[in-house]
Amino acid sequence: MTDSLSKLKSIYHRVSDIKNAAAVLDWDQETYMPPGSGNARAHQSTTLETLAHEIATSNELGDLLHSLHDYALEQPEHSNDRRLIEVGLEDYEKNSKLSPELVGKIAGAVSRAKDAWRDARAENNFKAFAPHLTDLIELNREKAEAFGYSEHLYDALLDEYEPGLTAGRLDSIFDPLRSELVSLVDTIADAPEVDTSILRRTYPHQQQWDFGVDIITSFGYDFNRGRQDLSAHPFTINFSIDDVRITTRIDENFFNPGFFGTLHEAGHGLYEQGIDHSLARLPLARGTSLGIHESQSRFWENLVGRSRPFWVGHFDKLRSYFPGLPASATPESFYRAVNAVNRSFIRVEADELTYNLHIMLRYELEKSIFEGTVAVDDLPDAWNQKMHDYLELTPPSNDKGVLQDIHWALGAFGYFPTYAIGNLMSTQLYDALKKDIPGTEELIEKGSFDDILDWMKQKIHRHGRKMTAEDLMISATGSSLDSSSWLRYARTKYADIYGL
Amino acid sequence: MTDSLSKLKSIYHRVSDIKNAAAVLDWDQETYMPPGSGNARAHQSTTLETLAHEIATSNELGDLLHSLHDYALEQPEHSNDRRLIEVGLEDYEKNSKLSPELVGKIAGAVSRAKDAWRDARAENNFKAFAPHLTDLIELNREKAEAFGYSEHLYDALLDEYEPGLTAGRLDSIFDPLRSELVSLVDTIADAPEVDTSILRRTYPHQQQWDFGVDIITSFGYDFNRGRQDLSAHPFTINFSIDDVRITTRIDENFFNPGFFGTLHEAGHGLYEQGIDHSLARLPLARGTSLGIHESQSRFWENLVGRSRPFWVGHFDKLRSYFPGLPASATPESFYRAVNAVNRSFIRVEADELTYNLHIMLRYELEKSIFEGTVAVDDLPDAWNQKMHDYLELTPPSNDKGVLQDIHWALGAFGYFPTYAIGNLMSTQLYDALKKDIPGTEELIEKGSFDDILDWMKQKIHRHGRKMTAEDLMISATGSSLDSSSWLRYARTKYADIYGL
């Protein structure tokens, strides 16, 4: 058995090395690659992905995994070896359900759709994108059928990003949350506006960069095992537990994108840097679901970075990086500014409160598409109707509406809900953290994040994929995914800020 | 046949993509990789190299190549398909001679030797490096035996870097060159010194960078298909014909390393950028030998960048980047300064003239090692003796002598001679260029490099590995590798500068 096990591991090491190399190619493409080399890079990425997929679906791997199944059951329940074989079998069976033809067709359709989407958005021309969207929906339907599902076809798509989550479960969480949110946003719209002018002044590039690096270093992001670069769209990517990179973008006339983007990506980065080294080069060595991942980014971005204790404790530091801030600015005024609620068209610019409504809109449309109750051609109207219902806004054009996100062009249906799930999880985790460490808010104010990061590492990070999202939530917080904690958090916070 | 041929190409595409991905990992490691991730990166690089080697030595590839041999002979002599099969067969047979065990042993020994060499050089402790050197010499002997040779075992090593070249041929070229050089350097040592103080002042980092970029852009280095970064040791690396990257290092107190390093690497880069696109993703799509490669880097660095016409034509531009240059500086004084000859210990700091003596010393020692006439323990003394004989210098310590270069720690024996060969080839090519374009020196002075680059591209670059170094030299210059052109160049240039 130990021979089979070490053979299994050596196959996984190879797959992991190839996938991580492919990730380096992606990182390079988004940061430093010269513009003229896109064609060659596409070939290189495809070759590495194909190689990894060939090995991950090989009979050799399947036979090994099946031969080790009984051995796995004899191992302690949470042992690395047992979980490796269990998760390995799940992955193998899932991967093997997709024919290479379908994988190839999806890759081709995505590659065409991405370019079409960029043009369509630039030209505000939904009709030009619609045929590509139709193809991708059809291919995703095929994929979902191949994977199989018990209730909704959409469940098979969700499972790709948030294993185990279903549309039924999501509906039961989102339905009550939506009406609460719509009414809370409505109430806030009637309250006196928060002054956000402090955020819209000149924040020089280098000082923004340095301030962000200062703060995430204090969070515990390890620049010895990571780095930050600039890119058009911020992202986190990891090539190993010891090489987890983040990117940011900086707008010299607006404080939020750079600073909160940096905190957000650092949150993702801390998760991947915190995975136990015993899982290295194995399929267990990454975040267990996108929801859990987003809970980490949102925790550091919002629950820490948009908290009153944080700004009380760090306002002097902010001023030292930006000495031109007006003397009238205070920790409280800055805290309120970065938490202002505004109905707006664009998801990535949305505040913490309206953000979840943007997500629910997308989730509902995705579900309708796969249920066949909304046709592709009717998507723009359906989108605008929901914007009107939830945010009392009507997008002036599709580039500010249905065309704004790249996700569908990437063939990623079922991805959006994980953003909202991450928000909900983040406050559930925060409640548990504050129970375990009653002085958490003082620590945030002091900028002393070691104990907080350590708690998160013990409860979440180190486990990688050894535990499912559901198991993590129960073991860390005592309960499953649930919206009550987040709603309590949101009601309290905005009642205070807006004097409701 | 066309089925076999397209199967062959698809295998080569895969190998090429994997190798180019491995090159991206190397580039990243030397430029941006965080320090803590060396271990994971080593695994990733090894996995990709192993995969490429497995495919390149697979029975499938061998069978295909053999089945296509007759077909190849029916194709036009210089057709891509014929050369692909011919070169492919040569590569395959060569690769297949090395057992995976020997390849693994060499990789392991190199990995250990590199670290040992860094420490040994830092601590000036040759004894600590000697056992590693002994291992690598033994493994290279095994490698040479596996490849086979007709006269000298060393020929098999040389062939790795300069296919077809032999020690016998090198001796016949180097022997007369050496005595000429020693006496020329001797004569110069008695002549009045050239004033080089202009080079040793403050040249700010950004201006050095910008001036270098300006000049290599005018050479024709295409930043749309390449980029420049900083690294400890400058290098050129290519991931495709459309992604050829160079690096440089900048010393703010010395003009030469940054500027001439940039020109040198750009010369390598122009070669790889100039390969015909019809060879993309095939084993023909790279420089044909290290000697030819070095002829390109030296051409732009020395024959252009250290020429009088260049400085006559570009001195105003230099001054515009470095307005602090003293008013007394002239094109002529600058030209003389960058061409000053000085006996020195370190190869990479050597001038154009003494450089070849540094190379001959190494070549002779390598040959003696493999002939068994110099033992590893005696290398430091043998080194110092030759330094005394050729340059009248005695290194004060081994870090300024036998320990200065990384090449032996990389297991690269037979590599050094290609540096000198490149120098010789560069003037042979220059003579031919001036015959074809009589106004070359005026073009250099004007900074109008299009015709020069185009000539080099037609004669050398575009062919990739379709032509051997020998064939290229004969077709481009009418003669084989030969030292007479370079000697004529050197005698004329230095007689003029030093008033001999």
Short mmCIF file of N, CA and C in Angstrom, two decimals, chain A residues 38-182:
data_model
loop_
_atom_site.label_atom_id
_atom_site.label_comp_id
_atom_site.label_asym_id
_atom_site.label_seq_id
_atom_site.Cartn_x
_atom_site.Cartn_y
_atom_site.Cartn_z
N GLY A 38 0.68 37.07 -27.24
CA GLY A 38 -0.53 36.40 -26.77
C GLY A 38 -0.78 35.05 -27.43
N ASN A 39 -0.48 34.96 -28.71
CA ASN A 39 -0.76 33.73 -29.44
C ASN A 39 0.10 32.57 -28.92
N ALA A 40 1.39 32.81 -28.78
CA ALA A 40 2.28 31.76 -28.29
C ALA A 40 1.90 31.36 -26.86
N ARG A 41 1.55 32.36 -26.04
CA ARG A 41 1.20 32.07 -24.66
C ARG A 41 -0.06 31.21 -24.58
N ALA A 42 -1.03 31.48 -25.47
CA ALA A 42 -2.25 30.68 -25.47
C ALA A 42 -1.92 29.21 -25.74
N HIS A 43 -1.02 28.97 -26.70
CA HIS A 43 -0.60 27.59 -26.97
C HIS A 43 0.03 26.95 -25.74
N GLN A 44 0.93 27.71 -25.07
CA GLN A 44 1.64 27.16 -23.92
C GLN A 44 0.67 26.81 -22.79
N SER A 45 -0.27 27.73 -22.53
CA SER A 45 -1.23 27.49 -21.45
C SER A 45 -2.09 26.27 -21.79
N THR A 46 -2.56 26.19 -23.01
CA THR A 46 -3.41 25.07 -23.40
C THR A 46 -2.64 23.75 -23.27
N THR A 47 -1.40 23.74 -23.71
CA THR A 47 -0.62 22.51 -23.61
C THR A 47 -0.48 22.06 -22.15
N LEU A 48 -0.19 22.98 -21.26
CA LEU A 48 -0.02 22.59 -19.85
C LEU A 48 -1.36 22.13 -19.26
N GLU A 49 -2.44 22.84 -19.56
CA GLU A 49 -3.75 22.43 -19.02
C GLU A 49 -4.12 21.04 -19.55
N THR A 50 -3.86 20.83 -20.83
CA THR A 50 -4.19 19.53 -21.43
C THR A 50 -3.38 18.41 -20.78
N LEU A 51 -2.09 18.65 -20.60
CA LEU A 51 -1.24 17.66 -19.94
C LEU A 51 -1.77 17.32 -18.56
N ALA A 52 -2.07 18.36 -17.78
CA ALA A 52 -2.57 18.13 -16.41
C ALA A 52 -3.87 17.35 -16.45
N HIS A 53 -4.76 17.71 -17.39
CA HIS A 53 -6.04 17.01 -17.48
C HIS A 53 -5.83 15.55 -17.90
N GLU A 54 -4.91 15.32 -18.82
CA GLU A 54 -4.62 13.93 -19.24
C GLU A 54 -4.20 13.08 -18.06
N ILE A 55 -3.32 13.62 -17.25
CA ILE A 55 -2.82 12.84 -16.11
C ILE A 55 -3.93 12.67 -15.07
N ALA A 56 -4.69 13.76 -14.85
CA ALA A 56 -5.73 13.73 -13.81
C ALA A 56 -6.89 12.80 -14.18
N THR A 57 -7.00 12.45 -15.45
CA THR A 57 -8.08 11.53 -15.86
C THR A 57 -7.52 10.22 -16.38
N SER A 58 -6.24 9.95 -16.13
CA SER A 58 -5.63 8.73 -16.67
C SER A 58 -6.14 7.50 -15.93
N ASN A 59 -6.16 6.38 -16.65
CA ASN A 59 -6.54 5.12 -16.00
C ASN A 59 -5.58 4.80 -14.86
N GLU A 60 -4.31 5.11 -15.08
CA GLU A 60 -3.31 4.82 -14.04
C GLU A 60 -3.72 5.46 -12.71
N LEU A 61 -4.12 6.74 -12.78
CA LEU A 61 -4.51 7.42 -11.55
C LEU A 61 -5.79 6.81 -10.97
N GLY A 62 -6.76 6.55 -11.85
CA GLY A 62 -8.03 5.97 -11.38
C GLY A 62 -7.80 4.63 -10.70
N ASP A 63 -6.99 3.78 -11.33
CA ASP A 63 -6.74 2.46 -10.76
C ASP A 63 -6.07 2.57 -9.40
N LEU A 64 -5.09 3.46 -9.32
CA LEU A 64 -4.38 3.65 -8.05
C LEU A 64 -5.35 4.09 -6.96
N LEU A 65 -6.18 5.08 -7.29
CA LEU A 65 -7.11 5.61 -6.30
C LEU A 65 -8.08 4.52 -5.82
N HIS A 66 -8.61 3.75 -6.77
CA HIS A 66 -9.55 2.70 -6.38
C HIS A 66 -8.85 1.63 -5.55
N SER A 67 -7.62 1.31 -5.91
CA SER A 67 -6.90 0.28 -5.16
C SER A 67 -6.60 0.75 -3.73
N LEU A 68 -6.62 2.07 -3.54
CA LEU A 68 -6.28 2.60 -2.21
C LEU A 68 -7.51 2.92 -1.36
N HIS A 69 -8.69 2.67 -1.92
CA HIS A 69 -9.90 3.09 -1.22
C HIS A 69 -10.05 2.42 0.14
N ASP A 70 -9.86 1.12 0.19
CA ASP A 70 -10.00 0.41 1.47
C ASP A 70 -8.95 0.87 2.48
N TYR A 71 -7.75 1.06 1.95
CA TYR A 71 -6.67 1.55 2.81
C TYR A 71 -7.07 2.88 3.43
N ALA A 72 -7.69 3.74 2.63
CA ALA A 72 -8.09 5.06 3.13
C ALA A 72 -9.03 4.93 4.32
N LEU A 73 -9.98 4.01 4.21
CA LEU A 73 -10.98 3.87 5.26
C LEU A 73 -10.37 3.40 6.58
N GLU A 74 -9.19 2.79 6.50
CA GLU A 74 -8.52 2.33 7.73
C GLU A 74 -7.75 3.46 8.41
N GLN A 75 -7.57 4.57 7.71
CA GLN A 75 -6.79 5.67 8.27
C GLN A 75 -7.69 6.57 9.13
N PRO A 76 -7.08 7.30 10.07
CA PRO A 76 -7.87 8.23 10.88
C PRO A 76 -8.66 9.18 9.98
N GLU A 77 -9.85 9.55 10.44
CA GLU A 77 -10.79 10.28 9.59
C GLU A 77 -10.22 11.56 8.98
N HIS A 78 -9.45 12.31 9.75
CA HIS A 78 -8.95 13.58 9.22
C HIS A 78 -7.48 13.52 8.83
N SER A 79 -6.98 12.32 8.64
CA SER A 79 -5.56 12.21 8.26
C SER A 79 -5.38 12.70 6.82
N ASN A 80 -4.20 13.21 6.56
CA ASN A 80 -3.90 13.70 5.21
C ASN A 80 -4.10 12.60 4.17
N ASP A 81 -3.59 11.40 4.48
CA ASP A 81 -3.62 10.34 3.48
C ASP A 81 -5.06 9.94 3.15
N ARG A 82 -5.88 9.81 4.17
CA ARG A 82 -7.27 9.44 3.93
C ARG A 82 -7.98 10.49 3.08
N ARG A 83 -7.81 11.75 3.48
CA ARG A 83 -8.49 12.82 2.75
C ARG A 83 -7.94 12.96 1.32
N LEU A 84 -6.66 12.69 1.17
CA LEU A 84 -6.08 12.76 -0.17
C LEU A 84 -6.77 11.75 -1.08
N ILE A 85 -6.95 10.54 -0.59
CA ILE A 85 -7.56 9.50 -1.42
C ILE A 85 -9.05 9.81 -1.63
N GLU A 86 -9.73 10.24 -0.58
CA GLU A 86 -11.16 10.56 -0.72
C GLU A 86 -11.40 11.71 -1.70
N VAL A 87 -10.68 12.81 -1.47
CA VAL A 87 -10.85 13.97 -2.35
C VAL A 87 -10.36 13.63 -3.76
N GLY A 88 -9.28 12.86 -3.81
CA GLY A 88 -8.75 12.43 -5.11
C GLY A 88 -9.77 11.64 -5.90
N LEU A 89 -10.45 10.72 -5.22
CA LEU A 89 -11.48 9.93 -5.90
C LEU A 89 -12.63 10.81 -6.40
N GLU A 90 -13.06 11.72 -5.54
CA GLU A 90 -14.13 12.64 -5.97
C GLU A 90 -13.72 13.43 -7.21
N ASP A 91 -12.52 14.00 -7.15
CA ASP A 91 -12.03 14.78 -8.30
C ASP A 91 -11.93 13.91 -9.54
N TYR A 92 -11.38 12.73 -9.35
CA TYR A 92 -11.16 11.85 -10.50
C TYR A 92 -12.48 11.51 -11.17
N GLU A 93 -13.45 11.14 -10.32
CA GLU A 93 -14.72 10.74 -10.91
C GLU A 93 -15.41 11.92 -11.59
N LYS A 94 -15.27 13.07 -10.98
CA LYS A 94 -15.85 14.26 -11.60
C LYS A 94 -15.14 14.59 -12.92
N ASN A 95 -13.82 14.64 -12.88
CA ASN A 95 -13.06 14.97 -14.09
C ASN A 95 -13.34 13.98 -15.21
N SER A 96 -13.50 12.72 -14.84
CA SER A 96 -13.67 11.69 -15.87
C SER A 96 -15.03 11.76 -16.53
N LYS A 97 -15.94 12.47 -15.92
CA LYS A 97 -17.27 12.59 -16.52
C LYS A 97 -17.27 13.52 -17.73
N LEU A 98 -16.27 14.40 -17.78
CA LEU A 98 -16.20 15.34 -18.91
C LEU A 98 -15.36 14.72 -20.03
N SER A 99 -15.95 14.63 -21.21
CA SER A 99 -15.16 14.12 -22.33
C SER A 99 -14.15 15.17 -22.75
N PRO A 100 -12.99 14.74 -23.25
CA PRO A 100 -12.01 15.71 -23.76
C PRO A 100 -12.63 16.60 -24.83
N GLU A 101 -13.59 16.06 -25.59
CA GLU A 101 -14.23 16.86 -26.64
C GLU A 101 -14.97 18.04 -26.02
N LEU A 102 -15.74 17.76 -24.96
CA LEU A 102 -16.50 18.83 -24.33
C LEU A 102 -15.56 19.87 -23.70
N VAL A 103 -14.51 19.38 -23.05
CA VAL A 103 -13.54 20.29 -22.46
C VAL A 103 -12.95 21.19 -23.54
N GLY A 104 -12.60 20.59 -24.66
CA GLY A 104 -12.04 21.36 -25.77
C GLY A 104 -13.04 22.36 -26.33
N LYS A 105 -14.30 21.91 -26.47
CA LYS A 105 -15.33 22.81 -27.01
C LYS A 105 -15.54 24.01 -26.08
N ILE A 106 -15.56 23.74 -24.79
CA ILE A 106 -15.76 24.85 -23.84
C ILE A 106 -14.58 25.82 -23.92
N ALA A 107 -13.35 25.27 -23.95
CA ALA A 107 -12.17 26.14 -24.01
C ALA A 107 -12.23 27.02 -25.25
N GLY A 108 -12.59 26.43 -26.37
CA GLY A 108 -12.68 27.20 -27.62
C GLY A 108 -13.75 28.28 -27.54
N ALA A 109 -14.92 27.89 -27.02
CA ALA A 109 -16.03 28.85 -26.93
C ALA A 109 -15.67 30.00 -26.00
N VAL A 110 -14.98 29.68 -24.88
CA VAL A 110 -14.59 30.73 -23.93
C VAL A 110 -13.61 31.68 -24.60
N SER A 111 -12.66 31.10 -25.30
CA SER A 111 -11.65 31.93 -25.93
C SER A 111 -12.30 32.91 -26.92
N ARG A 112 -13.27 32.43 -27.69
CA ARG A 112 -13.97 33.32 -28.63
C ARG A 112 -14.86 34.32 -27.88
N ALA A 113 -15.53 33.83 -26.84
CA ALA A 113 -16.49 34.67 -26.13
C ALA A 113 -15.80 35.83 -25.40
N LYS A 114 -14.61 35.55 -24.88
CA LYS A 114 -13.90 36.61 -24.14
C LYS A 114 -13.65 37.81 -25.04
N ASP A 115 -13.13 37.54 -26.23
CA ASP A 115 -12.86 38.62 -27.17
C ASP A 115 -14.16 39.31 -27.58
N ALA A 116 -15.17 38.48 -27.86
CA ALA A 116 -16.46 39.05 -28.28
C ALA A 116 -17.05 39.93 -27.17
N TRP A 117 -16.89 39.47 -25.93
CA TRP A 117 -17.43 40.25 -24.81
C TRP A 117 -16.73 41.59 -24.67
N ARG A 118 -15.40 41.58 -24.80
CA ARG A 118 -14.66 42.85 -24.70
C ARG A 118 -15.15 43.84 -25.75
N ASP A 119 -15.29 43.36 -26.98
CA ASP A 119 -15.77 44.23 -28.04
C ASP A 119 -17.21 44.67 -27.77
N ALA A 120 -18.04 43.70 -27.38
CA ALA A 120 -19.46 44.01 -27.17
C ALA A 120 -19.63 45.04 -26.07
N ARG A 121 -18.84 44.90 -25.00
CA ARG A 121 -18.96 45.85 -23.90
C ARG A 121 -18.49 47.23 -24.37
N ALA A 122 -17.36 47.24 -25.08
CA ALA A 122 -16.82 48.52 -25.56
C ALA A 122 -17.82 49.20 -26.48
N GLU A 123 -18.51 48.40 -27.29
CA GLU A 123 -19.44 48.99 -28.27
C GLU A 123 -20.87 48.99 -27.75
N ASN A 124 -21.04 48.53 -26.52
CA ASN A 124 -22.38 48.52 -25.92
C ASN A 124 -23.36 47.78 -26.82
N ASN A 125 -22.94 46.59 -27.27
CA ASN A 125 -23.71 45.87 -28.28
C ASN A 125 -24.00 44.44 -27.79
N PHE A 126 -25.07 44.28 -27.06
CA PHE A 126 -25.40 42.97 -26.49
C PHE A 126 -25.65 41.93 -27.57
N LYS A 127 -26.27 42.35 -28.66
CA LYS A 127 -26.59 41.41 -29.74
C LYS A 127 -25.35 40.68 -30.25
N ALA A 128 -24.21 41.40 -30.29
CA ALA A 128 -22.98 40.78 -30.79
C ALA A 128 -22.47 39.70 -29.83
N PHE A 129 -22.80 39.85 -28.57
CA PHE A 129 -22.32 38.89 -27.58
C PHE A 129 -23.29 37.72 -27.42
N ALA A 130 -24.57 37.96 -27.75
CA ALA A 130 -25.62 36.96 -27.46
C ALA A 130 -25.33 35.57 -28.03
N PRO A 131 -24.86 35.45 -29.29
CA PRO A 131 -24.63 34.09 -29.81
C PRO A 131 -23.57 33.33 -28.99
N HIS A 132 -22.55 34.06 -28.55
CA HIS A 132 -21.50 33.42 -27.73
C HIS A 132 -22.07 32.97 -26.40
N LEU A 133 -22.90 33.83 -25.82
CA LEU A 133 -23.53 33.49 -24.55
C LEU A 133 -24.41 32.25 -24.72
N THR A 134 -25.14 32.22 -25.82
CA THR A 134 -25.99 31.06 -26.10
C THR A 134 -25.16 29.77 -26.18
N ASP A 135 -24.04 29.85 -26.89
CA ASP A 135 -23.14 28.68 -26.98
C ASP A 135 -22.69 28.23 -25.60
N LEU A 136 -22.24 29.19 -24.81
CA LEU A 136 -21.67 28.84 -23.51
C LEU A 136 -22.74 28.28 -22.58
N ILE A 137 -23.95 28.79 -22.67
CA ILE A 137 -25.04 28.26 -21.86
C ILE A 137 -25.31 26.81 -22.27
N GLU A 138 -25.34 26.59 -23.58
CA GLU A 138 -25.59 25.23 -24.08
C GLU A 138 -24.49 24.27 -23.62
N LEU A 139 -23.26 24.71 -23.71
CA LEU A 139 -22.12 23.86 -23.30
C LEU A 139 -22.14 23.63 -21.79
N ASN A 140 -22.54 24.63 -21.05
CA ASN A 140 -22.62 24.44 -19.59
C ASN A 140 -23.77 23.51 -19.22
N ARG A 141 -24.83 23.57 -20.02
CA ARG A 141 -25.92 22.62 -19.81
C ARG A 141 -25.40 21.19 -20.03
N GLU A 142 -24.64 21.02 -21.11
CA GLU A 142 -24.05 19.70 -21.38
C GLU A 142 -23.14 19.26 -20.23
N LYS A 143 -22.36 20.20 -19.75
CA LYS A 143 -21.44 19.91 -18.65
C LYS A 143 -22.22 19.47 -17.41
N ALA A 144 -23.27 20.22 -17.10
CA ALA A 144 -24.07 19.90 -15.92
C ALA A 144 -24.71 18.52 -16.06
N GLU A 145 -25.20 18.21 -17.26
CA GLU A 145 -25.78 16.89 -17.49
C GLU A 145 -24.72 15.81 -17.29
N ALA A 146 -23.51 16.08 -17.76
CA ALA A 146 -22.42 15.10 -17.61
C ALA A 146 -22.10 14.88 -16.13
N PHE A 147 -22.02 15.95 -15.38
CA PHE A 147 -21.74 15.83 -13.94
C PHE A 147 -22.90 15.15 -13.22
N GLY A 148 -24.12 15.47 -13.64
CA GLY A 148 -25.31 14.94 -12.97
C GLY A 148 -25.72 15.82 -11.79
N TYR A 149 -27.00 15.69 -11.38
CA TYR A 149 -27.54 16.50 -10.28
C TYR A 149 -28.83 15.82 -9.84
N SER A 150 -29.29 16.16 -8.62
CA SER A 150 -30.52 15.51 -8.20
C SER A 150 -31.75 16.41 -8.39
N GLU A 151 -31.62 17.70 -8.04
CA GLU A 151 -32.79 18.58 -8.20
C GLU A 151 -32.69 19.50 -9.40
N HIS A 152 -31.90 20.58 -9.25
CA HIS A 152 -31.77 21.54 -10.33
C HIS A 152 -30.51 21.29 -11.14
N LEU A 153 -30.61 21.41 -12.43
CA LEU A 153 -29.42 21.35 -13.28
C LEU A 153 -28.39 22.36 -12.79
N TYR A 154 -28.85 23.51 -12.36
CA TYR A 154 -27.96 24.59 -11.90
C TYR A 154 -27.10 24.15 -10.72
N ASP A 155 -27.59 23.18 -9.94
CA ASP A 155 -26.81 22.69 -8.79
C ASP A 155 -25.45 22.15 -9.23
N ALA A 156 -25.45 21.49 -10.39
CA ALA A 156 -24.20 20.92 -10.89
C ALA A 156 -23.20 22.01 -11.23
N LEU A 157 -23.70 23.18 -11.64
CA LEU A 157 -22.81 24.30 -11.96
C LEU A 157 -22.29 24.96 -10.68
N LEU A 158 -23.21 25.21 -9.75
CA LEU A 158 -22.83 25.75 -8.44
C LEU A 158 -21.73 24.92 -7.79
N ASP A 159 -21.89 23.61 -7.90
CA ASP A 159 -20.98 22.67 -7.26
C ASP A 159 -19.53 22.85 -7.70
N GLU A 160 -19.36 23.40 -8.92
CA GLU A 160 -18.01 23.65 -9.41
C GLU A 160 -17.26 24.65 -8.54
N TYR A 161 -18.00 25.61 -7.97
CA TYR A 161 -17.37 26.71 -7.24
C TYR A 161 -17.59 26.59 -5.74
N GLU A 162 -18.75 26.04 -5.36
CA GLU A 162 -19.09 25.91 -3.95
C GLU A 162 -19.60 24.47 -3.74
N PRO A 163 -18.65 23.52 -3.61
CA PRO A 163 -19.07 22.11 -3.58
C PRO A 163 -20.14 21.86 -2.52
N GLY A 164 -21.20 21.19 -2.93
CA GLY A 164 -22.25 20.81 -1.99
C GLY A 164 -23.41 21.79 -1.91
N LEU A 165 -23.20 23.02 -2.37
CA LEU A 165 -24.28 24.01 -2.29
C LEU A 165 -25.31 23.77 -3.40
N THR A 166 -26.58 24.02 -3.08
CA THR A 166 -27.64 23.84 -4.08
C THR A 166 -28.46 25.12 -4.22
N ALA A 167 -29.19 25.18 -5.33
CA ALA A 167 -30.06 26.33 -5.56
C ALA A 167 -31.16 26.39 -4.50
N GLY A 168 -31.64 25.23 -4.09
CA GLY A 168 -32.67 25.20 -3.07
C GLY A 168 -32.18 25.86 -1.78
N ARG A 169 -30.99 25.49 -1.38
CA ARG A 169 -30.40 26.05 -0.17
C ARG A 169 -30.18 27.56 -0.33
N LEU A 170 -29.67 27.93 -1.49
CA LEU A 170 -29.41 29.35 -1.75
C LEU A 170 -30.69 30.16 -1.69
N ASP A 171 -31.74 29.64 -2.32
CA ASP A 171 -33.01 30.36 -2.31
C ASP A 171 -33.48 30.60 -0.88
N SER A 172 -33.34 29.56 -0.05
CA SER A 172 -33.83 29.69 1.31
C SER A 172 -33.02 30.73 2.10
N ILE A 173 -31.79 30.96 1.68
CA ILE A 173 -30.97 31.98 2.34
C ILE A 173 -31.22 33.36 1.71
N PHE A 174 -31.22 33.40 0.38
CA PHE A 174 -31.31 34.69 -0.31
C PHE A 174 -32.70 35.33 -0.21
N ASP A 175 -33.76 34.51 -0.24
CA ASP A 175 -35.11 35.09 -0.31
C ASP A 175 -35.41 36.07 0.84
N PRO A 176 -35.23 35.63 2.09
CA PRO A 176 -35.49 36.59 3.17
C PRO A 176 -34.48 37.74 3.19
N LEU A 177 -33.23 37.42 2.81
CA LEU A 177 -32.18 38.44 2.83
C LEU A 177 -32.50 39.58 1.85
N ARG A 178 -33.02 39.20 0.70
CA ARG A 178 -33.27 40.20 -0.34
C ARG A 178 -34.27 41.27 0.11
N SER A 179 -35.39 40.82 0.69
CA SER A 179 -36.41 41.81 1.05
C SER A 179 -35.90 42.70 2.19
N GLU A 180 -35.18 42.12 3.13
CA GLU A 180 -34.58 42.91 4.21
C GLU A 180 -33.65 43.98 3.63
N LEU A 181 -32.82 43.53 2.66
CA LEU A 181 -31.83 44.43 2.09
C LEU A 181 -32.47 45.56 1.33
N VAL A 182 -33.45 45.21 0.51
CA VAL A 182 -34.11 46.24 -0.30
C VAL A 182 -34.69 47.29 0.62
#
